[in-house]
XYZ file of C-alpha atoms in Angstrom:
775
model
C -49.596 32.727 57.391
C -49.252 31.109 54.013
C -45.679 30.693 52.533
C -45.315 31.056 48.715
C -42.557 28.730 47.731
C -41.690 28.538 44.053
C -40.141 25.671 42.007
C -40.089 26.586 38.534
C -40.067 23.842 35.846
C -39.047 21.259 38.396
C -35.597 22.806 38.704
C -35.107 22.933 42.440
C -36.501 24.447 45.746
C -36.751 27.966 47.003
C -38.944 30.367 48.846
C -39.230 33.716 47.103
C -39.592 36.477 49.639
C -40.346 39.960 48.481
C -39.668 42.989 50.530
C -37.377 41.807 53.195
C -33.922 41.890 51.635
C -31.070 42.141 54.101
C -29.053 44.937 52.453
C -31.657 46.900 50.584
C -29.819 46.048 47.361
C -32.832 44.389 46.083
C -36.518 44.026 46.927
C -36.317 40.369 46.192
C -34.824 37.881 48.670
C -34.489 34.030 47.578
C -33.978 31.463 50.254
C -33.452 27.849 49.445
C -34.877 25.070 51.215
C -33.190 21.663 51.526
C -36.229 19.595 50.816
C -39.306 19.958 48.699
C -42.149 21.635 50.710
C -45.709 20.750 50.114
C -46.755 24.246 49.610
C -44.752 24.605 46.220
C -46.642 26.684 43.644
C -44.933 25.725 40.277
C -44.696 28.721 37.944
C -44.481 31.712 40.377
C -41.886 34.023 38.697
C -42.546 32.506 35.363
C -44.229 34.382 32.327
C -47.154 33.790 30.020
C -46.664 33.316 26.234
C -46.296 36.524 24.285
C -45.411 38.529 27.170
C -42.515 40.610 28.234
C -40.030 39.534 30.960
C -39.148 41.882 33.968
C -35.329 42.154 33.638
C -34.948 43.859 36.981
C -36.849 41.102 38.865
C -35.040 38.164 37.168
C -31.469 39.763 37.689
C -32.246 40.615 41.320
C -33.513 36.879 41.722
C -30.180 35.613 40.354
C -28.182 38.134 42.753
C -30.067 36.722 45.676
C -29.608 33.285 44.624
C -25.937 33.667 44.105
C -25.524 35.518 47.306
C -27.104 32.470 49.080
C -24.563 30.056 47.566
C -21.602 32.145 48.454
C -22.799 32.266 52.000
C -23.366 28.483 52.162
C -19.926 27.661 50.866
C -18.460 27.532 54.336
C -21.085 25.143 55.598
C -19.891 21.768 54.121
C -17.558 20.359 51.239
C -20.680 19.459 49.274
C -21.819 23.081 49.398
C -18.315 24.057 48.148
C -18.795 21.770 45.120
C -22.067 23.090 44.482
C -20.749 26.635 44.569
C -17.950 25.515 42.132
C -20.562 23.959 39.714
C -22.655 27.100 39.752
C -19.587 29.210 38.896
C -18.524 27.140 35.949
C -22.095 26.038 34.830
C -22.220 28.924 32.364
C -19.008 28.022 30.586
C -20.022 24.373 30.509
C -23.261 25.419 28.871
C -21.833 27.381 26.099
C -19.273 24.707 25.574
C -22.183 22.102 24.949
C -23.999 24.615 22.787
C -20.795 25.176 20.653
C -20.345 21.248 20.320
C -23.918 20.652 19.334
C -24.094 23.653 16.970
C -20.915 22.651 15.111
C -22.138 19.045 14.845
C -25.566 20.155 13.441
C -24.072 22.630 11.125
C -21.881 19.934 9.774
C -24.926 17.652 8.968
C -26.793 20.484 7.222
C -23.709 21.440 5.119
C -23.168 17.894 4.095
C -26.952 17.077 3.422
C -27.568 20.213 1.536
C -24.431 19.775 -0.706
C -25.628 16.290 -1.530
C -29.131 17.048 -2.182
C -28.539 20.179 -4.228
C -26.370 17.917 -6.479
C -29.080 15.400 -6.709
C -31.179 17.596 -8.941
C -28.442 17.137 -11.793
C -27.445 13.438 -11.425
C -26.234 10.608 -9.067
C -22.980 8.875 -8.448
C -23.671 5.061 -9.323
C -20.723 3.840 -7.305
C -21.757 5.496 -4.109
C -25.126 7.349 -4.400
C -24.446 9.187 -0.906
C -21.503 11.156 -2.501
C -22.091 14.508 -4.034
C -20.579 15.491 -7.382
C -17.184 16.790 -6.290
C -16.741 13.769 -3.778
C -17.733 11.302 -6.508
C -15.126 12.516 -8.777
C -12.241 12.529 -6.153
C -12.257 8.528 -6.765
C -11.353 9.126 -10.361
C -8.049 10.087 -11.707
C -9.366 12.696 -13.896
C -8.413 16.276 -12.491
C -10.693 18.405 -14.694
C -13.718 18.390 -12.379
C -14.360 22.025 -13.006
C -14.888 21.432 -16.690
C -17.537 18.834 -16.031
C -15.740 15.973 -17.449
C -15.804 13.498 -14.631
C -17.020 10.113 -15.924
C -17.782 8.796 -12.504
C -20.737 11.259 -12.158
C -23.740 10.458 -14.458
C -26.420 13.088 -15.219
C -30.033 11.989 -15.058
C -30.112 11.862 -18.784
C -27.177 9.482 -18.841
C -28.885 7.184 -16.217
C -31.827 6.905 -18.529
C -29.462 5.941 -21.548
C -29.206 9.237 -23.258
C -26.114 11.069 -24.494
C -24.373 13.522 -22.106
C -25.404 16.355 -24.758
C -28.128 17.060 -27.043
C -31.663 18.221 -27.001
C -33.086 15.198 -25.511
C -30.577 15.188 -22.811
C -31.176 18.927 -21.973
C -35.015 18.352 -21.758
C -34.638 15.293 -19.374
C -32.197 17.178 -17.225
C -34.326 20.227 -17.062
C -37.457 18.124 -16.125
C -35.590 16.164 -13.431
C -34.225 19.538 -12.047
C -37.780 20.922 -11.724
C -39.174 17.640 -10.122
C -36.527 17.478 -7.590
C -36.924 21.086 -6.709
C -40.779 20.645 -6.333
C -40.210 17.493 -4.252
C -37.731 19.102 -1.883
C -39.784 22.139 -1.499
C -43.088 20.646 -0.934
C -41.450 18.251 1.790
C -40.035 21.189 3.544
C -43.220 23.332 3.474
C -45.332 20.323 4.614
C -43.073 19.494 7.651
C -43.119 23.030 8.803
C -46.917 23.376 8.422
C -47.529 19.931 10.177
C -45.009 19.909 12.934
C -43.442 23.218 13.627
C -45.018 26.370 12.116
C -42.324 28.449 13.856
C -39.674 26.882 11.841
C -40.247 28.978 8.791
C -38.450 32.144 7.691
C -35.134 33.311 8.948
C -35.772 33.460 12.628
C -33.472 36.305 13.090
C -36.329 39.041 13.712
C -37.945 36.764 16.327
C -34.417 36.086 17.949
C -33.974 39.796 18.282
C -37.141 40.155 19.954
C -36.762 37.140 22.248
C -33.237 38.625 23.360
C -35.122 41.914 24.235
C -37.182 40.126 26.738
C -40.028 38.822 24.891
C -41.418 35.232 25.475
C -42.524 33.153 22.527
C -43.208 29.545 23.673
C -42.024 26.943 21.409
C -40.058 29.186 19.043
C -36.797 27.641 20.493
C -38.231 24.120 21.230
C -36.978 20.754 20.371
C -39.667 20.294 17.319
C -38.634 23.619 15.910
C -35.053 22.800 16.067
C -35.579 19.409 14.297
C -37.871 20.593 11.527
C -35.803 23.703 11.014
C -32.720 21.693 10.672
C -34.335 18.985 8.167
C -36.461 21.652 6.418
C -33.378 23.958 5.889
C -31.603 21.148 4.022
C -34.587 20.551 1.862
C -35.277 24.367 1.069
C -31.640 25.048 0.215
C -31.572 22.017 -2.006
C -34.653 23.015 -3.794
C -32.755 25.904 -5.602
C -35.016 28.652 -4.130
C -33.283 31.995 -3.709
C -32.400 31.570 -0.042
C -29.679 30.842 2.236
C -28.966 28.897 5.264
C -26.855 31.315 7.340
C -29.846 33.099 9.063
C -31.683 30.015 10.024
C -28.348 28.657 11.543
C -28.696 31.499 14.236
C -32.232 30.292 15.019
C -31.090 26.662 15.270
C -28.109 27.480 17.348
C -30.469 29.487 19.801
C -32.820 26.565 19.948
C -29.914 24.292 20.970
C -28.863 26.977 23.437
C -32.303 27.155 24.944
C -32.790 23.366 25.279
C -29.379 22.961 26.895
C -30.018 25.810 29.386
C -32.643 23.580 31.104
C -29.824 21.261 32.125
C -28.670 24.261 34.332
C -31.318 25.606 36.848
C -29.358 28.869 36.971
C -30.416 29.403 33.310
C -33.314 27.228 32.698
C -35.465 28.868 35.504
C -34.295 32.590 35.038
C -35.501 33.956 31.643
C -33.024 37.138 31.943
C -30.034 34.681 32.634
C -31.165 32.385 29.789
C -30.716 35.213 27.619
C -27.024 35.336 28.211
C -26.752 31.766 26.867
C -28.869 32.644 23.882
C -26.651 35.643 22.898
C -23.581 33.140 22.951
C -25.530 30.686 20.787
C -26.392 33.320 18.219
C -22.610 33.967 18.003
C -22.126 30.451 17.504
C -24.744 30.235 14.819
C -23.082 32.936 12.657
C -19.596 31.331 13.399
C -20.625 27.881 11.832
C -22.562 29.698 8.975
C -19.547 31.519 7.738
C -16.655 29.871 9.594
C -16.110 33.324 11.158
C -15.967 33.203 15.064
C -15.160 36.736 15.586
C -17.594 37.930 13.157
C -20.206 35.853 15.080
C -19.487 37.442 18.232
C -19.661 40.985 16.865
C -22.905 40.023 15.047
C -24.434 38.930 18.269
C -23.200 42.136 20.157
C -24.261 44.672 17.170
C -27.262 43.008 15.531
C -29.268 40.739 17.808
C -28.366 41.077 21.557
C -30.254 43.524 23.709
C -28.321 42.834 27.053
C -24.826 41.957 26.527
C -22.541 42.104 29.812
C -18.646 41.592 29.628
C -18.935 38.011 30.744
C -21.419 37.207 27.837
C -18.872 38.616 25.467
C -16.149 36.068 26.586
C -18.596 33.197 26.673
C -19.899 34.161 23.221
C -16.318 34.130 21.975
C -15.547 30.697 23.454
C -18.902 29.261 22.269
C -18.151 30.571 18.568
C -14.496 29.097 18.854
C -15.970 25.631 19.855
C -18.615 25.541 17.243
C -16.055 26.610 14.460
C -13.602 23.951 15.671
C -16.233 21.156 15.569
C -17.413 22.327 12.034
C -13.798 22.398 10.975
C -13.233 18.838 12.337
C -16.068 17.507 10.433
C -14.731 19.293 7.309
C -18.282 19.396 5.325
C -16.774 21.274 2.261
C -13.766 18.829 1.819
C -11.070 21.416 1.818
C -8.723 23.110 4.323
C -11.160 25.744 5.095
C -14.406 25.818 6.908
C -16.353 28.036 4.432
C -17.250 27.253 0.779
C -15.980 30.284 -0.814
C -12.663 31.102 0.899
C -10.641 32.987 -1.795
C -7.247 34.415 -0.836
C -6.132 37.440 -2.768
C -2.513 38.743 -2.811
C -2.438 41.937 -4.929
C -2.601 45.254 -3.207
C -5.404 47.732 -4.058
C -4.748 51.226 -5.575
C -5.919 54.189 -3.652
C -8.140 55.496 -6.383
C -10.041 52.401 -6.151
C -11.751 53.697 -3.076
C -13.992 55.819 -5.518
C -15.474 52.660 -7.207
C -15.640 50.992 -3.719
C -17.725 53.817 -2.365
C -19.764 53.681 -5.570
C -20.366 49.980 -4.897
C -21.578 50.846 -1.408
C -23.960 53.398 -2.806
C -25.311 50.827 -5.388
C -25.564 48.224 -2.630
C -27.446 50.534 -0.415
C -30.102 51.303 -3.421
C -30.570 47.587 -4.113
C -31.032 46.758 -0.541
C -33.726 49.498 -0.139
C -35.470 48.195 -3.312
C -35.512 44.695 -1.924
C -36.578 45.717 1.492
C -39.463 47.863 0.220
C -40.607 45.224 -2.123
C -40.370 42.342 0.317
C -42.405 44.282 2.911
C -45.118 44.993 0.247
C -45.331 41.487 -0.473
C -45.335 40.309 3.146
C -48.243 42.727 3.958
C -50.122 41.381 0.944
C -49.592 37.818 1.975
C -50.647 38.583 5.576
C -53.870 40.510 4.683
C -55.009 38.445 1.700
C -56.275 34.792 1.013
C -52.726 33.921 -0.105
C -51.704 33.579 3.400
C -54.263 30.576 3.949
C -52.262 28.497 1.238
C -48.733 28.655 2.455
C -47.698 25.299 0.777
C -49.331 26.138 -2.612
C -47.449 29.428 -2.573
C -44.167 27.640 -1.976
C -44.766 25.287 -4.712
C -45.635 27.895 -7.228
C -42.463 30.013 -6.578
C -40.455 27.003 -6.652
C -41.723 25.939 -10.001
C -41.344 29.537 -11.391
C -37.897 29.714 -9.911
C -36.889 26.294 -11.438
C -38.189 27.082 -14.899
C -36.567 30.470 -15.208
C -33.307 29.467 -13.245
C -32.227 26.509 -15.312
C -31.631 27.846 -18.765
C -29.036 30.382 -17.183
C -25.795 28.756 -15.910
C -25.263 31.166 -13.190
C -28.800 30.794 -11.813
C -28.835 27.096 -12.242
C -25.665 26.482 -9.948
C -25.748 26.603 -6.194
C -25.719 30.285 -4.990
C -22.795 29.429 -2.717
C -20.955 28.079 -5.833
C -21.762 31.347 -7.829
C -20.351 33.496 -5.108
C -17.143 31.439 -4.980
C -16.851 31.843 -8.903
C -17.445 35.719 -8.628
C -15.011 36.001 -5.824
C -12.285 33.891 -7.614
C -9.344 35.288 -9.581
C -8.674 34.248 -13.232
C -6.063 31.726 -13.614
C -4.745 29.124 -15.885
C -7.183 26.498 -14.955
C -10.138 28.687 -15.003
C -12.524 27.656 -17.914
C -15.605 29.656 -17.220
C -16.664 32.474 -19.661
C -15.804 35.056 -16.806
C -12.079 34.318 -17.494
C -12.280 34.338 -21.356
C -9.556 37.066 -21.885
C -7.223 37.492 -24.934
C -4.105 36.384 -23.239
C -1.508 33.426 -23.731
C -0.178 31.714 -20.713
C 3.476 31.062 -21.858
C 4.920 30.776 -18.498
C 3.181 29.309 -15.520
C 5.288 31.236 -12.867
C 4.877 34.593 -14.633
C 2.418 37.024 -13.372
C -0.963 37.204 -15.182
C -1.011 40.000 -17.789
C -3.690 42.356 -18.127
C -5.679 41.813 -21.396
C -8.750 42.696 -23.381
C -11.915 40.834 -22.568
C -13.038 38.174 -24.949
C -16.538 37.269 -26.247
C -17.147 34.848 -23.242
C -16.742 37.702 -20.938
C -19.220 39.821 -22.694
C -21.662 36.833 -22.906
C -21.020 36.227 -19.103
C -21.912 39.673 -18.273
C -25.177 39.549 -20.036
C -25.986 36.554 -18.353
C -25.099 37.984 -15.021
C -27.166 40.906 -15.561
C -30.219 38.548 -16.067
C -29.147 36.431 -13.089
C -29.202 39.854 -11.014
C -32.720 40.673 -11.948
C -33.889 37.126 -11.478
C -32.464 36.714 -8.082
C -33.611 40.100 -6.856
C -37.248 39.365 -7.833
C -37.417 35.691 -6.522
C -35.653 36.624 -3.231
C -38.338 39.366 -2.720
C -41.087 36.598 -3.108
C -39.216 33.908 -1.419
C -37.956 35.649 1.938
C -41.119 35.258 4.461
C -42.282 32.041 2.951
C -43.439 29.052 5.068
C -40.068 27.463 4.625
C -36.767 28.021 6.506
C -35.067 30.562 4.347
C -32.153 33.072 5.162
C -31.072 36.213 3.463
C -27.304 36.328 3.786
C -26.403 34.272 0.777
C -28.979 35.771 -1.745
C -27.715 39.179 -0.459
C -24.178 38.401 -0.987
C -24.886 36.956 -4.393
C -26.595 40.100 -5.615
C -23.720 42.150 -4.518
C -21.072 39.800 -5.941
C -22.806 40.130 -9.343
C -22.728 43.754 -9.381
C -19.224 44.059 -7.903
C -17.919 41.534 -10.619
C -19.614 43.607 -13.545
C -18.030 46.693 -12.055
C -14.638 45.032 -11.547
C -14.566 43.897 -14.971
C -15.375 47.416 -16.224
C -12.642 48.925 -14.113
C -10.156 46.175 -15.498
C -10.890 46.964 -19.131
C -10.409 50.705 -18.266
C -7.047 50.168 -16.917
C -6.394 48.044 -20.071
C -7.380 50.644 -22.384
C -5.796 53.780 -20.545
C -2.826 51.985 -18.662
C -0.931 55.301 -18.378
C -3.922 57.513 -17.039
C -2.817 59.527 -14.061
C -5.552 57.997 -11.808
C -3.862 54.541 -11.976
C -0.679 56.098 -10.508
C 1.595 54.034 -12.896
C 0.407 50.853 -11.234
C -1.078 49.506 -14.582
C 1.461 50.809 -17.136
C 3.794 47.638 -16.410
C 1.387 45.275 -18.158
C 0.699 43.256 -15.178
C -2.999 42.771 -13.971
C -3.306 45.565 -11.541
C -7.118 45.279 -10.998
C -8.774 42.347 -9.302
C -12.457 42.199 -10.402
C -13.040 39.363 -7.622
C -12.150 42.014 -4.967
C -14.976 44.133 -6.387
C -17.180 41.126 -6.078
C -16.436 40.878 -2.606
C -16.798 44.537 -1.723
C -20.194 44.572 -3.616
C -21.484 41.571 -1.719
C -20.531 43.368 1.454
C -22.293 46.343 0.389
C -25.708 44.728 -0.344
C -25.614 42.542 2.752
C -24.812 45.756 4.666
C -27.660 47.506 3.215
C -30.281 44.743 3.695
C -29.172 44.208 7.376
C -27.628 47.468 8.373
C -24.552 45.698 9.756
C -21.232 47.447 9.782
C -18.401 46.299 12.082
C -19.415 42.502 12.272
C -19.938 42.561 8.497
C -16.480 43.765 7.721
C -15.014 41.164 10.022
C -17.110 38.503 8.671
C -16.015 39.391 5.117
C -12.295 39.372 5.810
C -12.656 36.151 7.798
C -14.217 34.740 4.783
C -11.481 35.656 2.476
C -8.489 35.695 4.917
C -7.416 39.092 3.438
C -6.766 41.566 6.057
C -5.369 44.114 3.570
C -8.854 44.779 2.199
C -10.470 46.010 5.512
C -10.334 49.678 4.303
C -12.325 49.040 1.050
C -14.839 46.863 3.048
C -15.325 49.513 5.541
C -15.847 52.173 2.783
C -18.334 50.141 1.004
C -20.272 49.198 4.331
C -20.389 52.694 5.599
C -21.706 54.076 2.289
C -24.240 51.149 1.978
C -25.567 51.941 5.555
C -25.653 55.727 4.915
C -27.607 55.331 1.750
C -29.824 52.738 3.208
C -30.551 54.799 6.247
C -31.414 57.902 4.071
C -33.630 56.037 1.713
C -35.399 53.862 4.344
C -35.112 53.852 8.161
C -35.041 50.131 8.882
C -33.084 47.202 8.061
C -34.781 44.004 6.855
C -35.110 42.479 10.333
C -36.237 45.628 12.119
C -38.847 45.889 9.379
C -40.243 42.497 9.992
C -40.401 42.869 13.697
C -42.581 45.918 13.083
C -44.715 44.105 10.580
C -45.311 41.216 13.110
C -46.093 43.763 15.797
C -43.483 42.334 18.275
C -42.843 44.661 21.295
C -39.092 45.504 20.533
C -37.646 48.829 21.674
C -34.686 49.513 19.349
C -31.822 50.910 21.557
C -30.396 52.600 18.404
C -33.457 54.835 17.734
C -33.756 58.322 19.450
C -37.067 59.624 20.995
C -37.326 63.186 19.866
C -40.843 64.220 21.139
C -41.745 66.418 24.155
C -44.663 64.490 25.654
C -44.893 63.469 29.269
C -45.639 60.282 31.402
C -49.201 61.730 31.943
C -49.998 61.853 28.204
C -49.125 58.015 27.767
C -50.273 56.387 31.027
C -53.194 54.156 31.307
C -55.924 54.914 32.336
C -56.398 58.360 31.046
C -57.401 61.210 33.509
C -61.247 60.551 33.348
C -61.067 56.766 33.571
C -60.848 54.484 36.685
C -57.656 52.752 37.650
C -57.892 49.017 38.698
C -56.214 48.511 41.885
C -55.936 46.110 44.669
C -56.228 47.345 48.352
C -53.699 46.030 50.836
C -56.145 44.598 53.414
C -59.789 45.109 52.506
C -60.643 42.939 49.459
C -61.734 39.378 49.726
C -60.688 36.448 47.429
C -64.073 36.820 45.593
C -63.350 40.481 44.891
C -59.905 39.784 43.476
C -61.210 37.014 41.442
C -63.930 39.255 39.936
C -61.233 41.872 39.271
C -59.148 39.192 37.421
C -62.246 38.358 35.468
C -63.274 41.819 34.526
C -59.880 42.982 33.503
C -56.994 41.734 31.328
C -54.134 43.610 32.881
C -50.841 41.626 33.491
C -50.389 43.084 36.844
C -52.200 45.293 39.514
C -50.836 48.088 41.683
C -51.624 47.426 45.540
C -52.566 50.647 47.379
C -53.456 51.478 50.974
C -56.996 52.176 50.157
C -59.117 53.588 47.355
C -59.589 56.820 49.121
C -55.804 57.380 49.743
C -54.462 55.883 46.592
C -50.924 55.572 48.132
C -48.715 53.026 46.579
C -47.831 49.824 48.535
C -46.360 47.454 45.620
C -47.292 45.832 42.452
C -48.427 42.112 41.998
C -48.581 40.123 38.828
C -51.769 38.686 37.473
C -50.252 35.252 36.931
C -48.896 35.120 40.486
C -52.184 36.186 41.927
C -53.849 33.370 40.144
C -51.532 30.732 41.074
C -51.297 31.790 44.777
C -55.001 31.852 45.108
C -55.561 28.443 43.351
C -52.890 26.923 45.382
C -54.130 28.345 48.703
C -57.715 27.011 47.850
C -56.161 23.531 47.217
C -53.668 23.448 49.976
C -54.870 25.531 52.882
C -58.154 24.520 55.043
C -60.805 27.300 55.602
C -59.702 29.455 52.599
C -62.903 30.501 50.723
C -64.358 33.408 48.670
C -64.854 35.476 51.886
C -61.432 35.340 53.080
C -59.711 38.592 53.329
C -56.501 38.840 51.159
C -53.784 40.706 53.105
C -50.549 42.266 51.567
C -49.377 43.488 54.966
C -47.374 41.971 57.710
C -48.022 41.766 61.443
C -50.978 40.066 63.195
C -54.415 40.551 62.028
C -57.083 40.397 64.916
C -58.954 37.083 65.149
C -62.557 37.331 63.797
C -65.288 34.533 63.509
C -64.935 34.612 59.795
C -62.594 32.364 57.503
C -58.831 32.727 57.839
C -57.211 35.463 55.831
C -54.862 34.642 52.853
C -51.529 36.412 53.232
C -49.946 37.284 49.995
C -47.340 39.650 51.082
C -44.646 37.375 49.566
C -45.652 37.741 46.018
C -45.795 41.446 46.259
C -43.108 43.762 44.735
C -42.357 46.066 47.380
C -40.325 48.430 45.107
C -41.798 48.784 41.723
C -40.035 51.443 39.387
C -42.271 54.587 39.781
C -42.092 57.901 37.990
C -44.066 61.092 38.343
C -46.606 62.231 35.868
C -44.368 65.056 34.656
C -41.436 62.915 33.889
C -40.464 63.516 30.091
C -41.281 60.448 27.729
C -37.713 60.712 26.648
C -36.493 59.517 30.102
C -39.229 56.924 30.434
C -38.232 55.398 26.948
C -34.560 55.227 28.164
C -35.646 53.566 31.442
C -37.541 50.982 29.369
C -34.634 50.267 27.100
C -31.721 50.289 29.801
C -33.381 48.746 32.537
C -35.530 46.279 30.628
C -38.739 47.367 32.357
C -42.131 45.657 31.849
C -44.201 48.521 33.307
C -43.503 51.523 35.478
C -46.198 53.185 37.834
C -46.997 56.908 37.397
C -47.482 58.986 40.690
C -48.264 62.543 41.561
C -47.334 63.762 45.167
C -47.078 60.106 46.267
C -50.517 59.110 45.272
C -51.013 56.499 42.342
C -52.130 57.936 38.861
C -51.688 55.229 36.362
C -49.398 52.612 34.688
C -47.265 52.567 31.623
C -46.403 49.403 29.964
C -43.802 48.477 27.306
C -46.730 48.294 24.908
C -48.039 51.747 25.718
C -44.506 53.247 25.008
C -44.431 51.360 21.648
C -47.908 52.548 20.750
C -46.957 56.213 21.676
C -43.868 55.939 19.517
C -45.926 54.663 16.664
C -48.580 57.552 17.050
C -45.822 60.198 17.330
C -44.330 58.905 13.987
C -47.720 58.988 12.168
C -47.864 55.261 12.223
C -50.693 52.899 13.029
C -50.485 52.378 16.865
C -52.653 49.215 16.600
C -49.747 47.365 14.744
C -48.095 46.681 18.204
C -49.945 43.300 18.765
C -48.375 41.727 21.826
C -47.780 42.656 25.432
């Protein structure tokens, strides 16, 4: 008799017993040993790279582990302490995740802010200060107008005047050179040290949280290179944001810290609870929106989200936001860069333009998604994909050359969003606020006025900025640098919204007594807020691109602190989602999951076909099924089967003639158990019988048998061949199955894996079933 004892990743000692559970609640029983045994097999119960986890098995293992700890509590005071540690280890883990995520986000925000300003000039007194911080030391208050003498542009550093043709050319060249340097460094770091650090990361995080294994995607090198590369790529002026990658960074922190706690580090299903909380912390620090972060994790990325994960996500997001607030990277009283408080109520008729903005947002989002997917497919299947650094450099140069002449594309995208969200006041000197009004009394309400020449010029520049940003974001998203999509999407929507807002404002000025305005605009006060339209437009485009609804509205009102505008945001978000769903089925993240061939079963999709399990199972009726018999195969037979086939697991049957099911054994566990037995047990050879049964075997003159009952799943999920595929798909989604066995009158017919289900769905939807690449 050979005991199969597991010790995963050096995280403790236990023996996994399959099929002898004391209360029938699960077919997994885990007993813990006080000392390390000599027969340990590291890796049993773990998974290969690019494979799907078995949620049922992992959750059952944790339930057995927990039951054992509760039973041991009465034995000694030390066992009581161990039980208490096990109970609060989840809270401690998410506390650490929140602390580290907040600290890393603060460093990224400060670094990106300084390096972005480095493209324009330097602070001679203290080179480590960005432009705004440099000007705090002077007595000049007109920083917005660019009159700060402490900050020197690169033309001034080289002895040129502040303005003029020569100064402009020097500044232009420095802008391009710095952008190229930052982008080249970012792409080179990703290529050399961490290929997984590129892109947004959210499609892969969604897939990982659904139970897929991608080794190294949440590792320490990916974390370091993603953080450094993100600062560089944002600073380069490319049309990208740092919010999406913050989710990847937070999840990498969560993954690394989970190994400090064996309860999570050894159990892939439990680890995903920590990763869900980490995703919430990532959005929390990206936007300064902890509640929005929790809802984003629930609505957009998480697959398995029990109630305790909701509480822990809330706690993790709170800690992360608090740490970021204490670091204060933006140097103001808020933890977001574009916090804009509004105090004017909105008029009921404005719902019409708000819904119109939602429709426009949905159309822009659909254009972007379809164009970006076409470009990514071309990149993937052409020679362009072999030169990722060259692609980054070319797009950086083109972006820098086109962006610099337009002041709205030259400035940092976050600053542009802040400008578009802002209300016009006395101190605003931008063209957007060039109205024909006289400020005679500082305390009086701002009157509605006609737009001046500056506003008209600003609108044309904004239209050009919209076209440029839409095109450049299409080419940028998916490049081999860390790049997010939230900020570019918000920017596109804010530009459209501000233009519509100015149009509505001028309409109210021209026809103040029109019945639609309900008399609100007849007093002469400014009744329309263009900045509010910018905010609603931003939400519309972001909602259309990502298909977020509830979490998006909460994030937007946390950004602005304006609870009274929830209804306009809701109207725009819903209109945007409806239009987006009507024009294209998938959001950008789901589209990229499909493009990469990851095995992701979306719980939001419905299976509407009438096929049966027999139509999908492998092998087909006229093919043979690879099985293992419970007591008649030798070690050589099983090793030959493993070499001839590539299946991830094998059904165990009574005999080849009867085909009655006994259980299911994983390929990885078989390999580990046989290799360990050959190494550790004397007499085991190729002629040894492999037994999956209990009881005494009659002694023979041959070599001793190898008993592997303990790695056998005695209660695999089974269905009949007549089960509707609608039910099978639901089982895979809700139970997190890796595979299910198909029987007829108790006899085994075949196996359905997650990949088979995904391929069948693709086939039914007239798509290429071979686009599902992984197991």
